[in-house]
Amino acid sequence: MSISIKQALTEGQQFISQSDTAALDAELILLHALNAHRNILFTDPDKRLTQDEYALYQTLLQRRENGEPVAYIIGEQGFWDLMLNVAPHTLIPRADTESLIDWVLEQNVQPKRILDLGTGTGAIALALAKEFPGAQVIGVDLIPQAVELANSNKAKNNINNVQFFQSSWFENVPQEPFDLIVSNPPYIDERDEHLSQGDVRFEPASALIASQQGLSDLYLIARQAQEYLTQQGCLLMEHGWQQAQHVSDYLKQQGYVKVASGRDLAGQWRFSFGFKAQR
Ligand SMILES: C[S@@+](CC[C@H](N)C(=O)[O-])C[C@H]1O[C@@H](n2cnc3c(N)ncnc32)[C@H](O)[C@@H]1O
């Protein structure tokens, strides 16, 4: 006997009750299995699932019960005002990273050339490209599948002023100066206990882990970015909540000026920035 949408939601929520967001997760997974819009939950809650829909729903619920993030299960995640495809080759964009976009907008400047290093899904590059339609944005990633994913998100969101290509940090980036270089690089220490907890267990090491207590990529970018910044150019980097002091000290050591840090939604110091040294 088939069950209704309403019953499926209750059943799903119970099945994945270990999740802190079981009700929302069950809803997103069910809508994905039905390939339906959220409206159906209100307009047709008694509609019966077909056998195939129910079987798919159960398979997806099992993946969630195994701890897999909902975004990987349904293949999508919202970021800023965009809907992005996600895949296990790179990080699922986080709401905390939106604080960097907020910070850029608060500066009241109109950057003409923007570079996003370690673009992943293209989240930062696409959000900035949309906010600054007159800007030329480049996003690079080491992982070719991430570049492919970012390109799919460019098409999905119909954003044209952005170009994605493969590069290990600055390696393939043309040395034409940028007004803004932004990055959310890997910054977790390989011994960090959080790596064995929650969503990050399913995300690739290439998006998470860096040597030197997680600081090596942040430092490398800080060292190399100056060569790629305009005179007034700014480097803005996300980092871990305990890394602000290290990163801002390093930026100052490298000669950046007006160095400071900013907070994420939870009030933690989660990004730092500096402007190109006056030479
Ligand atoms: C923390 S994720 C950030 C993804 C995306 N920018 C975001 O905020 O959601 C770091 C990204 O850096 C990329 N990455 C790691 N090493 C890299 C390298 N040497 N050069 C370029 N990208 C790299 C990873 O593939 C991953 O997509």
PDB file of C-alpha atoms and ligand atoms in Angstrom:
ATOM      1  CA  MET A   1       0.000   0.000   0.000  1.00  0.00           C
ATOM      2  CA  SER A   2       1.381   3.415  -0.904  1.00  0.00           C
ATOM      3  CA  ILE A   3       1.671   6.268   1.562  1.00  0.00           C
ATOM      4  CA  SER A   4       0.789   9.958   1.273  1.00  0.00           C
ATOM      5  CA  ILE A   5       3.174  12.902   1.201  1.00  0.00           C
ATOM      6  CA  LYS A   6       2.116  13.818   4.729  1.00  0.00           C
ATOM      7  CA  GLN A   7       2.768  10.289   6.010  1.00  0.00           C
ATOM      8  CA  ALA A   8       6.063  10.080   4.147  1.00  0.00           C
ATOM      9  CA  LEU A   9       7.271  13.254   5.863  1.00  0.00           C
ATOM     10  CA  THR A  10       6.433  11.923   9.315  1.00  0.00           C
ATOM     11  CA  GLU A  11       8.006   8.559   8.551  1.00  0.00           C
ATOM     12  CA  GLY A  12      11.131  10.189   7.114  1.00  0.00           C
ATOM     13  CA  GLN A  13      11.555  12.537  10.029  1.00  0.00           C
ATOM     14  CA  GLN A  14      11.392   9.612  12.448  1.00  0.00           C
ATOM     15  CA  PHE A  15      13.833   7.558  10.393  1.00  0.00           C
ATOM     16  CA  ILE A  16      16.516  10.275  10.443  1.00  0.00           C
ATOM     17  CA  SER A  17      15.751  11.559  13.935  1.00  0.00           C
ATOM     18  CA  GLN A  18      19.505  11.621  14.740  1.00  0.00           C
ATOM     19  CA  SER A  19      19.768  14.676  12.521  1.00  0.00           C
ATOM     20  CA  ASP A  20      19.350  18.046  14.308  1.00  0.00           C
ATOM     21  CA  THR A  21      17.325  19.214  11.340  1.00  0.00           C
ATOM     22  CA  ALA A  22      15.337  16.021  10.709  1.00  0.00           C
ATOM     23  CA  ALA A  23      12.062  17.720   9.655  1.00  0.00           C
ATOM     24  CA  LEU A  24      13.726  20.029   7.141  1.00  0.00           C
ATOM     25  CA  ASP A  25      16.000  17.259   5.846  1.00  0.00           C
ATOM     26  CA  ALA A  26      13.048  14.889   5.290  1.00  0.00           C
ATOM     27  CA  GLU A  27      11.186  17.643   3.464  1.00  0.00           C
ATOM     28  CA  LEU A  28      14.115  18.457   1.145  1.00  0.00           C
ATOM     29  CA  ILE A  29      14.789  14.782   0.458  1.00  0.00           C
ATOM     30  CA  LEU A  30      11.133  14.017  -0.251  1.00  0.00           C
ATOM     31  CA  LEU A  31      10.784  16.966  -2.627  1.00  0.00           C
ATOM     32  CA  HIS A  32      13.920  15.774  -4.405  1.00  0.00           C
ATOM     33  CA  ALA A  33      12.586  12.206  -4.673  1.00  0.00           C
ATOM     34  CA  LEU A  34       9.282  13.548  -6.043  1.00  0.00           C
ATOM     35  CA  ASN A  35      11.046  16.115  -8.238  1.00  0.00           C
ATOM     36  CA  ALA A  36       8.432  18.542  -6.953  1.00  0.00           C
ATOM     37  CA  HIS A  37       8.203  22.125  -5.718  1.00  0.00           C
ATOM     38  CA  ARG A  38       7.637  22.852  -2.036  1.00  0.00           C
ATOM     39  CA  ASN A  39       4.072  24.031  -2.794  1.00  0.00           C
ATOM     40  CA  ILE A  40       2.966  20.421  -3.104  1.00  0.00           C
ATOM     41  CA  LEU A  41       3.351  19.983   0.663  1.00  0.00           C
ATOM     42  CA  PHE A  42       0.492  22.427   1.154  1.00  0.00           C
ATOM     43  CA  THR A  43      -1.578  21.965  -1.986  1.00  0.00           C
ATOM     44  CA  ASP A  44      -1.575  18.166  -2.172  1.00  0.00           C
ATOM     45  CA  PRO A  45      -0.422  16.605   1.141  1.00  0.00           C
ATOM     46  CA  ASP A  46      -2.622  13.522   0.626  1.00  0.00           C
ATOM     47  CA  LYS A  47      -1.169  12.676  -2.777  1.00  0.00           C
ATOM     48  CA  ARG A  48       0.158   9.078  -2.784  1.00  0.00           C
ATOM     49  CA  LEU A  49       3.760   8.308  -3.658  1.00  0.00           C
ATOM     50  CA  THR A  50       4.350   5.855  -6.493  1.00  0.00           C
ATOM     51  CA  GLN A  51       6.374   2.738  -5.646  1.00  0.00           C
ATOM     52  CA  ASP A  52       9.403   4.145  -7.433  1.00  0.00           C
ATOM     53  CA  GLU A  53       9.161   7.475  -5.601  1.00  0.00           C
ATOM     54  CA  TYR A  54       8.856   5.742  -2.254  1.00  0.00           C
ATOM     55  CA  ALA A  55      11.796   3.427  -2.993  1.00  0.00           C
ATOM     56  CA  LEU A  56      13.963   6.382  -3.997  1.00  0.00           C
ATOM     57  CA  TYR A  57      12.893   8.340  -0.908  1.00  0.00           C
ATOM     58  CA  GLN A  58      13.904   5.448   1.328  1.00  0.00           C
ATOM     59  CA  THR A  59      17.290   5.076  -0.362  1.00  0.00           C
ATOM     60  CA  LEU A  60      18.013   8.782   0.052  1.00  0.00           C
ATOM     61  CA  LEU A  61      16.850   8.763   3.675  1.00  0.00           C
ATOM     62  CA  GLN A  62      19.255   5.909   4.346  1.00  0.00           C
ATOM     63  CA  ARG A  63      22.114   8.018   2.972  1.00  0.00           C
ATOM     64  CA  ARG A  64      21.122  10.829   5.325  1.00  0.00           C
ATOM     65  CA  GLU A  65      20.890   8.382   8.204  1.00  0.00           C
ATOM     66  CA  ASN A  66      24.479   7.363   7.363  1.00  0.00           C
ATOM     67  CA  GLY A  67      25.470  11.001   7.939  1.00  0.00           C
ATOM     68  CA  GLU A  68      25.799  12.225   4.351  1.00  0.00           C
ATOM     69  CA  PRO A  69      25.000  15.965   4.052  1.00  0.00           C
ATOM     70  CA  VAL A  70      21.596  16.755   2.539  1.00  0.00           C
ATOM     71  CA  ALA A  71      23.247  19.022  -0.034  1.00  0.00           C
ATOM     72  CA  TYR A  72      25.186  16.069  -1.518  1.00  0.00           C
ATOM     73  CA  ILE A  73      22.058  13.898  -1.473  1.00  0.00           C
ATOM     74  CA  ILE A  74      19.896  16.393  -3.329  1.00  0.00           C
ATOM     75  CA  GLY A  75      22.828  17.865  -5.314  1.00  0.00           C
ATOM     76  CA  GLU A  76      22.064  21.490  -4.499  1.00  0.00           C
ATOM     77  CA  GLN A  77      22.740  24.193  -1.935  1.00  0.00           C
ATOM     78  CA  GLY A  78      21.676  27.815  -1.679  1.00  0.00           C
ATOM     79  CA  PHE A  79      24.406  30.459  -1.339  1.00  0.00           C
ATOM     80  CA  TRP A  80      23.749  34.194  -1.268  1.00  0.00           C
ATOM     81  CA  ASP A  81      20.783  34.517  -3.639  1.00  0.00           C
ATOM     82  CA  LEU A  82      21.963  31.692  -5.883  1.00  0.00           C
ATOM     83  CA  MET A  83      21.089  28.004  -6.082  1.00  0.00           C
ATOM     84  CA  LEU A  84      24.269  26.007  -6.723  1.00  0.00           C
ATOM     85  CA  ASN A  85      24.928  22.457  -7.848  1.00  0.00           C
ATOM     86  CA  VAL A  86      27.174  20.661  -5.384  1.00  0.00           C
ATOM     87  CA  ALA A  87      29.242  17.476  -5.694  1.00  0.00           C
ATOM     88  CA  PRO A  88      31.668  15.537  -3.506  1.00  0.00           C
ATOM     89  CA  HIS A  89      34.700  16.966  -5.374  1.00  0.00           C
ATOM     90  CA  THR A  90      34.503  20.150  -3.351  1.00  0.00           C
ATOM     91  CA  LEU A  91      33.100  21.904  -0.290  1.00  0.00           C
ATOM     92  CA  ILE A  92      29.401  22.551   0.223  1.00  0.00           C
ATOM     93  CA  PRO A  93      29.183  26.363   0.405  1.00  0.00           C
ATOM     94  CA  ARG A  94      28.551  27.626   3.930  1.00  0.00           C
ATOM     95  CA  ALA A  95      26.402  30.528   5.121  1.00  0.00           C
ATOM     96  CA  ASP A  96      29.440  31.849   7.056  1.00  0.00           C
ATOM     97  CA  THR A  97      31.229  32.503   3.771  1.00  0.00           C
ATOM     98  CA  GLU A  98      28.461  34.966   2.888  1.00  0.00           C
ATOM     99  CA  SER A  99      30.025  37.280   5.522  1.00  0.00           C
ATOM    100  CA  LEU A 100      32.862  37.884   3.045  1.00  0.00           C
ATOM    101  CA  ILE A 101      30.391  38.998   0.382  1.00  0.00           C
ATOM    102  CA  ASP A 102      28.708  41.289   2.932  1.00  0.00           C
ATOM    103  CA  TRP A 103      32.081  42.794   3.797  1.00  0.00           C
ATOM    104  CA  VAL A 104      32.913  43.508   0.141  1.00  0.00           C
ATOM    105  CA  LEU A 105      29.550  45.208  -0.385  1.00  0.00           C
ATOM    106  CA  GLU A 106      30.039  47.327   2.748  1.00  0.00           C
ATOM    107  CA  GLN A 107      33.225  48.821   1.220  1.00  0.00           C
ATOM    108  CA  ASN A 108      31.147  50.784  -1.307  1.00  0.00           C
ATOM    109  CA  VAL A 109      33.648  50.250  -4.087  1.00  0.00           C
ATOM    110  CA  GLN A 110      33.166  48.909  -7.575  1.00  0.00           C
ATOM    111  CA  PRO A 111      35.958  46.396  -8.207  1.00  0.00           C
ATOM    112  CA  LYS A 112      36.627  45.939 -11.908  1.00  0.00           C
ATOM    113  CA  ARG A 113      38.701  42.775 -11.709  1.00  0.00           C
ATOM    114  CA  ILE A 114      38.102  40.099  -9.075  1.00  0.00           C
ATOM    115  CA  LEU A 115      39.912  36.795  -8.511  1.00  0.00           C
ATOM    116  CA  ASP A 116      38.471  33.924  -6.417  1.00  0.00           C
ATOM    117  CA  LEU A 117      41.135  31.352  -5.490  1.00  0.00           C
ATOM    118  CA  GLY A 118      39.863  27.824  -4.703  1.00  0.00           C
ATOM    119  CA  THR A 119      36.464  28.604  -6.142  1.00  0.00           C
ATOM    120  CA  GLY A 120      34.889  25.144  -5.595  1.00  0.00           C
ATOM    121  CA  THR A 121      31.248  25.422  -6.666  1.00  0.00           C
ATOM    122  CA  GLY A 122      32.035  28.978  -7.788  1.00  0.00           C
ATOM    123  CA  ALA A 123      30.037  30.328  -4.831  1.00  0.00           C
ATOM    124  CA  ILE A 124      32.090  33.440  -4.011  1.00  0.00           C
ATOM    125  CA  ALA A 125      32.969  34.246  -7.631  1.00  0.00           C
ATOM    126  CA  LEU A 126      29.354  33.936  -8.789  1.00  0.00           C
ATOM    127  CA  ALA A 127      27.906  35.950  -5.893  1.00  0.00           C
ATOM    128  CA  LEU A 128      30.409  38.764  -6.540  1.00  0.00           C
ATOM    129  CA  ALA A 129      29.918  38.588 -10.313  1.00  0.00           C
ATOM    130  CA  LYS A 130      26.186  38.993  -9.777  1.00  0.00           C
ATOM    131  CA  GLU A 131      26.636  41.876  -7.313  1.00  0.00           C
ATOM    132  CA  PHE A 132      29.136  43.626  -9.613  1.00  0.00           C
ATOM    133  CA  PRO A 133      27.833  43.056 -13.145  1.00  0.00           C
ATOM    134  CA  GLY A 134      30.416  45.506 -14.499  1.00  0.00           C
ATOM    135  CA  ALA A 135      33.297  43.490 -13.044  1.00  0.00           C
ATOM    136  CA  GLN A 136      35.322  40.808 -14.741  1.00  0.00           C
ATOM    137  CA  VAL A 137      35.594  37.849 -12.364  1.00  0.00           C
ATOM    138  CA  ILE A 138      37.966  34.875 -12.525  1.00  0.00           C
ATOM    139  CA  GLY A 139      37.568  31.765 -10.371  1.00  0.00           C
ATOM    140  CA  VAL A 140      40.211  29.021 -10.242  1.00  0.00           C
ATOM    141  CA  ASP A 141      40.445  25.652  -8.561  1.00  0.00           C
ATOM    142  CA  LEU A 142      43.028  22.888  -8.425  1.00  0.00           C
ATOM    143  CA  ILE A 143      40.425  20.164  -9.015  1.00  0.00           C
ATOM    144  CA  PRO A 144      39.174  19.946 -12.636  1.00  0.00           C
ATOM    145  CA  GLN A 145      35.793  18.543 -11.507  1.00  0.00           C
ATOM    146  CA  ALA A 146      35.316  21.609  -9.308  1.00  0.00           C
ATOM    147  CA  VAL A 147      35.984  23.845 -12.314  1.00  0.00           C
ATOM    148  CA  GLU A 148      33.361  21.860 -14.261  1.00  0.00           C
ATOM    149  CA  LEU A 149      30.927  22.260 -11.372  1.00  0.00           C
ATOM    150  CA  ALA A 150      31.566  26.013 -11.150  1.00  0.00           C
ATOM    151  CA  ASN A 151      30.908  26.276 -14.886  1.00  0.00           C
ATOM    152  CA  SER A 152      27.632  24.389 -14.463  1.00  0.00           C
ATOM    153  CA  ASN A 153      26.661  26.906 -11.771  1.00  0.00           C
ATOM    154  CA  LYS A 154      27.585  29.791 -14.019  1.00  0.00           C
ATOM    155  CA  ALA A 155      25.150  28.450 -16.629  1.00  0.00           C
ATOM    156  CA  LYS A 156      22.504  27.503 -14.053  1.00  0.00           C
ATOM    157  CA  ASN A 157      22.460  31.049 -12.668  1.00  0.00           C
ATOM    158  CA  ASN A 158      22.909  32.725 -16.029  1.00  0.00           C
ATOM    159  CA  ILE A 159      25.902  34.790 -14.919  1.00  0.00           C
ATOM    160  CA  ASN A 160      28.216  35.748 -17.752  1.00  0.00           C
ATOM    161  CA  ASN A 161      30.913  38.034 -16.334  1.00  0.00           C
ATOM    162  CA  VAL A 162      32.883  35.184 -14.785  1.00  0.00           C
ATOM    163  CA  GLN A 163      35.443  32.761 -16.148  1.00  0.00           C
ATOM    164  CA  PHE A 164      36.530  29.540 -14.430  1.00  0.00           C
ATOM    165  CA  PHE A 165      39.680  27.541 -15.104  1.00  0.00           C
ATOM    166  CA  GLN A 166      42.022  25.068 -13.461  1.00  0.00           C
ATOM    167  CA  SER A 167      44.987  26.470 -11.601  1.00  0.00           C
ATOM    168  CA  SER A 168      46.976  25.689  -8.485  1.00  0.00           C
ATOM    169  CA  TRP A 169      46.529  29.042  -6.795  1.00  0.00           C
ATOM    170  CA  PHE A 170      48.165  31.660  -9.084  1.00  0.00           C
ATOM    171  CA  GLU A 171      49.919  29.180 -11.387  1.00  0.00           C
ATOM    172  CA  ASN A 172      47.725  29.738 -14.485  1.00  0.00           C
ATOM    173  CA  VAL A 173      46.372  33.180 -13.554  1.00  0.00           C
ATOM    174  CA  PRO A 174      47.375  35.933 -16.015  1.00  0.00           C
ATOM    175  CA  GLN A 175      49.413  38.599 -14.248  1.00  0.00           C
ATOM    176  CA  GLU A 176      46.955  41.399 -14.921  1.00  0.00           C
ATOM    177  CA  PRO A 177      46.278  43.148 -11.617  1.00  0.00           C
ATOM    178  CA  PHE A 178      43.077  42.552  -9.629  1.00  0.00           C
ATOM    179  CA  ASP A 179      41.227  45.055  -7.415  1.00  0.00           C
ATOM    180  CA  LEU A 180      40.104  42.235  -5.178  1.00  0.00           C
ATOM    181  CA  ILE A 181      41.522  38.778  -4.540  1.00  0.00           C
ATOM    182  CA  VAL A 182      39.309  36.637  -2.372  1.00  0.00           C
ATOM    183  CA  SER A 183      39.810  33.101  -1.137  1.00  0.00           C
ATOM    184  CA  ASN A 184      38.294  30.512   1.132  1.00  0.00           C
ATOM    185  CA  PRO A 185      41.193  28.036   0.975  1.00  0.00           C
ATOM    186  CA  PRO A 186      41.618  24.779   2.925  1.00  0.00           C
ATOM    187  CA  TYR A 187      42.582  25.760   6.488  1.00  0.00           C
ATOM    188  CA  ILE A 188      41.955  22.783   8.781  1.00  0.00           C
ATOM    189  CA  ASP A 189      44.821  21.005  10.517  1.00  0.00           C
ATOM    190  CA  GLU A 190      44.947  17.324   9.538  1.00  0.00           C
ATOM    191  CA  ARG A 191      44.764  16.314  13.230  1.00  0.00           C
ATOM    192  CA  ASP A 192      41.647  18.403  13.916  1.00  0.00           C
ATOM    193  CA  GLU A 193      39.056  16.210  15.616  1.00  0.00           C
ATOM    194  CA  HIS A 194      36.208  17.932  13.743  1.00  0.00           C
ATOM    195  CA  LEU A 195      37.327  16.136  10.572  1.00  0.00           C
ATOM    196  CA  SER A 196      35.736  12.957  11.907  1.00  0.00           C
ATOM    197  CA  GLN A 197      32.430  14.628  12.762  1.00  0.00           C
ATOM    198  CA  GLY A 198      29.353  15.746  10.806  1.00  0.00           C
ATOM    199  CA  ASP A 199      29.274  16.901   7.188  1.00  0.00           C
ATOM    200  CA  VAL A 200      33.045  17.327   6.747  1.00  0.00           C
ATOM    201  CA  ARG A 201      33.491  13.523   6.859  1.00  0.00           C
ATOM    202  CA  PHE A 202      31.980  13.500   3.365  1.00  0.00           C
ATOM    203  CA  GLU A 203      33.887  16.472   1.965  1.00  0.00           C
ATOM    204  CA  PRO A 204      37.247  15.995   0.200  1.00  0.00           C
ATOM    205  CA  ALA A 205      40.537  16.564   2.016  1.00  0.00           C
ATOM    206  CA  SER A 206      41.596  18.787  -0.919  1.00  0.00           C
ATOM    207  CA  ALA A 207      38.965  21.324   0.179  1.00  0.00           C
ATOM    208  CA  LEU A 208      39.624  21.109   3.910  1.00  0.00           C
ATOM    209  CA  ILE A 209      43.148  20.292   4.987  1.00  0.00           C
ATOM    210  CA  ALA A 210      46.319  22.362   4.910  1.00  0.00           C
ATOM    211  CA  SER A 211      49.701  21.838   6.562  1.00  0.00           C
ATOM    212  CA  GLN A 212      51.330  24.151   9.157  1.00  0.00           C
ATOM    213  CA  GLN A 213      48.308  23.843  11.489  1.00  0.00           C
ATOM    214  CA  GLY A 214      46.064  24.654   8.544  1.00  0.00           C
ATOM    215  CA  LEU A 215      47.879  27.890   7.678  1.00  0.00           C
ATOM    216  CA  SER A 216      50.075  26.922   4.710  1.00  0.00           C
ATOM    217  CA  ASP A 217      47.666  27.854   1.903  1.00  0.00           C
ATOM    218  CA  LEU A 218      46.589  31.079   3.642  1.00  0.00           C
ATOM    219  CA  TYR A 219      50.264  32.051   3.961  1.00  0.00           C
ATOM    220  CA  LEU A 220      51.133  31.071   0.396  1.00  0.00           C
ATOM    221  CA  ILE A 221      48.242  33.138  -0.974  1.00  0.00           C
ATOM    222  CA  ALA A 222      49.228  36.087   1.231  1.00  0.00           C
ATOM    223  CA  ARG A 223      52.799  35.919  -0.103  1.00  0.00           C
ATOM    224  CA  GLN A 224      51.894  35.631  -3.770  1.00  0.00           C
ATOM    225  CA  ALA A 225      48.807  37.879  -3.979  1.00  0.00           C
ATOM    226  CA  GLN A 226      50.720  41.151  -3.811  1.00  0.00           C
ATOM    227  CA  GLU A 227      52.123  40.538  -7.290  1.00  0.00           C
ATOM    228  CA  TYR A 228      48.563  40.305  -8.613  1.00  0.00           C
ATOM    229  CA  LEU A 229      46.938  43.278  -6.850  1.00  0.00           C
ATOM    230  CA  THR A 230      46.397  46.806  -8.125  1.00  0.00           C
ATOM    231  CA  GLN A 231      47.879  49.622  -6.003  1.00  0.00           C
ATOM    232  CA  GLN A 232      44.608  49.973  -4.036  1.00  0.00           C
ATOM    233  CA  GLY A 233      43.931  46.241  -4.290  1.00  0.00           C
ATOM    234  CA  CYS A 234      42.663  44.133  -1.401  1.00  0.00           C
ATOM    235  CA  LEU A 235      43.251  40.523  -0.361  1.00  0.00           C
ATOM    236  CA  LEU A 236      40.375  38.963   1.612  1.00  0.00           C
ATOM    237  CA  MET A 237      40.629  35.447   3.051  1.00  0.00           C
ATOM    238  CA  GLU A 238      38.362  33.214   5.103  1.00  0.00           C
ATOM    239  CA  HIS A 239      40.061  31.194   7.864  1.00  0.00           C
ATOM    240  CA  GLY A 240      39.326  29.189  11.001  1.00  0.00           C
ATOM    241  CA  TRP A 241      38.000  30.893  14.115  1.00  0.00           C
ATOM    242  CA  GLN A 242      41.344  30.542  15.916  1.00  0.00           C
ATOM    243  CA  GLN A 243      43.498  31.712  12.997  1.00  0.00           C
ATOM    244  CA  ALA A 244      42.674  35.450  12.791  1.00  0.00           C
ATOM    245  CA  GLN A 245      45.716  36.533  14.801  1.00  0.00           C
ATOM    246  CA  HIS A 246      48.108  34.342  12.804  1.00  0.00           C
ATOM    247  CA  VAL A 247      46.695  35.461   9.469  1.00  0.00           C
ATOM    248  CA  SER A 248      46.545  39.175  10.275  1.00  0.00           C
ATOM    249  CA  ASP A 249      50.082  39.095  11.739  1.00  0.00           C
ATOM    250  CA  TYR A 250      51.308  37.360   8.594  1.00  0.00           C
ATOM    251  CA  LEU A 251      49.583  39.883   6.341  1.00  0.00           C
ATOM    252  CA  LYS A 252      51.288  42.725   8.212  1.00  0.00           C
ATOM    253  CA  GLN A 253      54.611  40.903   8.048  1.00  0.00           C
ATOM    254  CA  GLN A 254      54.203  40.660   4.279  1.00  0.00           C
ATOM    255  CA  GLY A 255      53.706  44.436   4.111  1.00  0.00           C
ATOM    256  CA  TYR A 256      49.933  44.652   3.671  1.00  0.00           C
ATOM    257  CA  VAL A 257      48.350  47.790   5.124  1.00  0.00           C
ATOM    258  CA  LYS A 258      44.991  48.457   6.833  1.00  0.00           C
ATOM    259  CA  VAL A 259      44.980  44.831   7.973  1.00  0.00           C
ATOM    260  CA  ALA A 260      41.980  43.731  10.058  1.00  0.00           C
ATOM    261  CA  SER A 261      39.630  40.793  10.644  1.00  0.00           C
ATOM    262  CA  GLY A 262      35.881  40.331  10.425  1.00  0.00           C
ATOM    263  CA  ARG A 263      33.309  38.146  12.135  1.00  0.00           C
ATOM    264  CA  ASP A 264      30.988  35.464  10.793  1.00  0.00           C
ATOM    265  CA  LEU A 265      27.290  35.014  11.637  1.00  0.00           C
ATOM    266  CA  ALA A 266      28.174  33.384  14.956  1.00  0.00           C
ATOM    267  CA  GLY A 267      30.378  36.335  15.927  1.00  0.00           C
ATOM    268  CA  GLN A 268      33.674  34.459  15.412  1.00  0.00           C
ATOM    269  CA  TRP A 269      36.670  36.137  13.742  1.00  0.00           C
ATOM    270  CA  ARG A 270      36.504  34.231  10.494  1.00  0.00           C
ATOM    271  CA  PHE A 271      38.122  36.355   7.802  1.00  0.00           C
ATOM    272  CA  SER A 272      41.013  38.763   7.478  1.00  0.00           C
ATOM    273  CA  PHE A 273      41.990  41.298   4.865  1.00  0.00           C
ATOM    274  CA  GLY A 274      44.757  43.673   3.950  1.00  0.00           C
ATOM    275  CA  PHE A 275      45.456  46.151   1.202  1.00  0.00           C
ATOM    276  CA  LYS A 276      48.492  46.084  -1.027  1.00  0.00           C
ATOM    277  CA  ALA A 277      51.513  47.658   0.506  1.00  0.00           C
ATOM    278  CA  GLN A 278      52.351  51.156  -0.677  1.00  0.00           C
ATOM    279  CA  ARG A 279      55.733  50.742  -2.265  1.00  0.00           C
TER     280      ARG A 279
HETATM  281  C1  LIG B   1      37.319  25.444   1.524  1.00  0.00           C
HETATM  282  S1  LIG B   1      37.024  25.039  -0.166  1.00  0.00           S
HETATM  283  C2  LIG B   1      36.187  26.540  -0.680  1.00  0.00           C
HETATM  284  C3  LIG B   1      35.277  26.390  -1.873  1.00  0.00           C
HETATM  285  C4  LIG B   1      34.473  27.648  -2.195  1.00  0.00           C
HETATM  286  N1  LIG B   1      35.336  28.772  -2.464  1.00  0.00           N
HETATM  287  C5  LIG B   1      33.536  27.997  -1.062  1.00  0.00           C
HETATM  288  O1  LIG B   1      33.772  28.983  -0.365  1.00  0.00           O
HETATM  289  O2  LIG B   1      32.549  27.279  -0.870  1.00  0.00           O
HETATM  290  C6  LIG B   1      38.645  25.192  -0.825  1.00  0.00           C
HETATM  291  C7  LIG B   1      38.779  25.000  -2.321  1.00  0.00           C
HETATM  292  O3  LIG B   1      40.156  25.204  -2.650  1.00  0.00           O
HETATM  293  C8  LIG B   1      40.514  24.270  -3.649  1.00  0.00           C
HETATM  294  N2  LIG B   1      41.974  24.095  -3.630  1.00  0.00           N
HETATM  295  C9  LIG B   1      42.738  23.330  -2.805  1.00  0.00           C
HETATM  296  N3  LIG B   1      44.036  23.441  -3.122  1.00  0.00           N
HETATM  297  C10 LIG B   1      44.115  24.302  -4.157  1.00  0.00           C
HETATM  298  C11 LIG B   1      45.179  24.819  -4.934  1.00  0.00           C
HETATM  299  N4  LIG B   1      46.448  24.452  -4.717  1.00  0.00           N
HETATM  300  N5  LIG B   1      44.890  25.685  -5.931  1.00  0.00           N
HETATM  301  C12 LIG B   1      43.599  26.059  -6.184  1.00  0.00           C
HETATM  302  N6  LIG B   1      42.549  25.583  -5.482  1.00  0.00           N
HETATM  303  C13 LIG B   1      42.785  24.726  -4.483  1.00  0.00           C
HETATM  304  C14 LIG B   1      39.739  23.022  -3.294  1.00  0.00           C
HETATM  305  O4  LIG B   1      39.619  22.160  -4.404  1.00  0.00           O
HETATM  306  C15 LIG B   1      38.394  23.625  -2.819  1.00  0.00           C
HETATM  307  O5  LIG B   1      37.490  23.729  -3.885  1.00  0.00           O
END
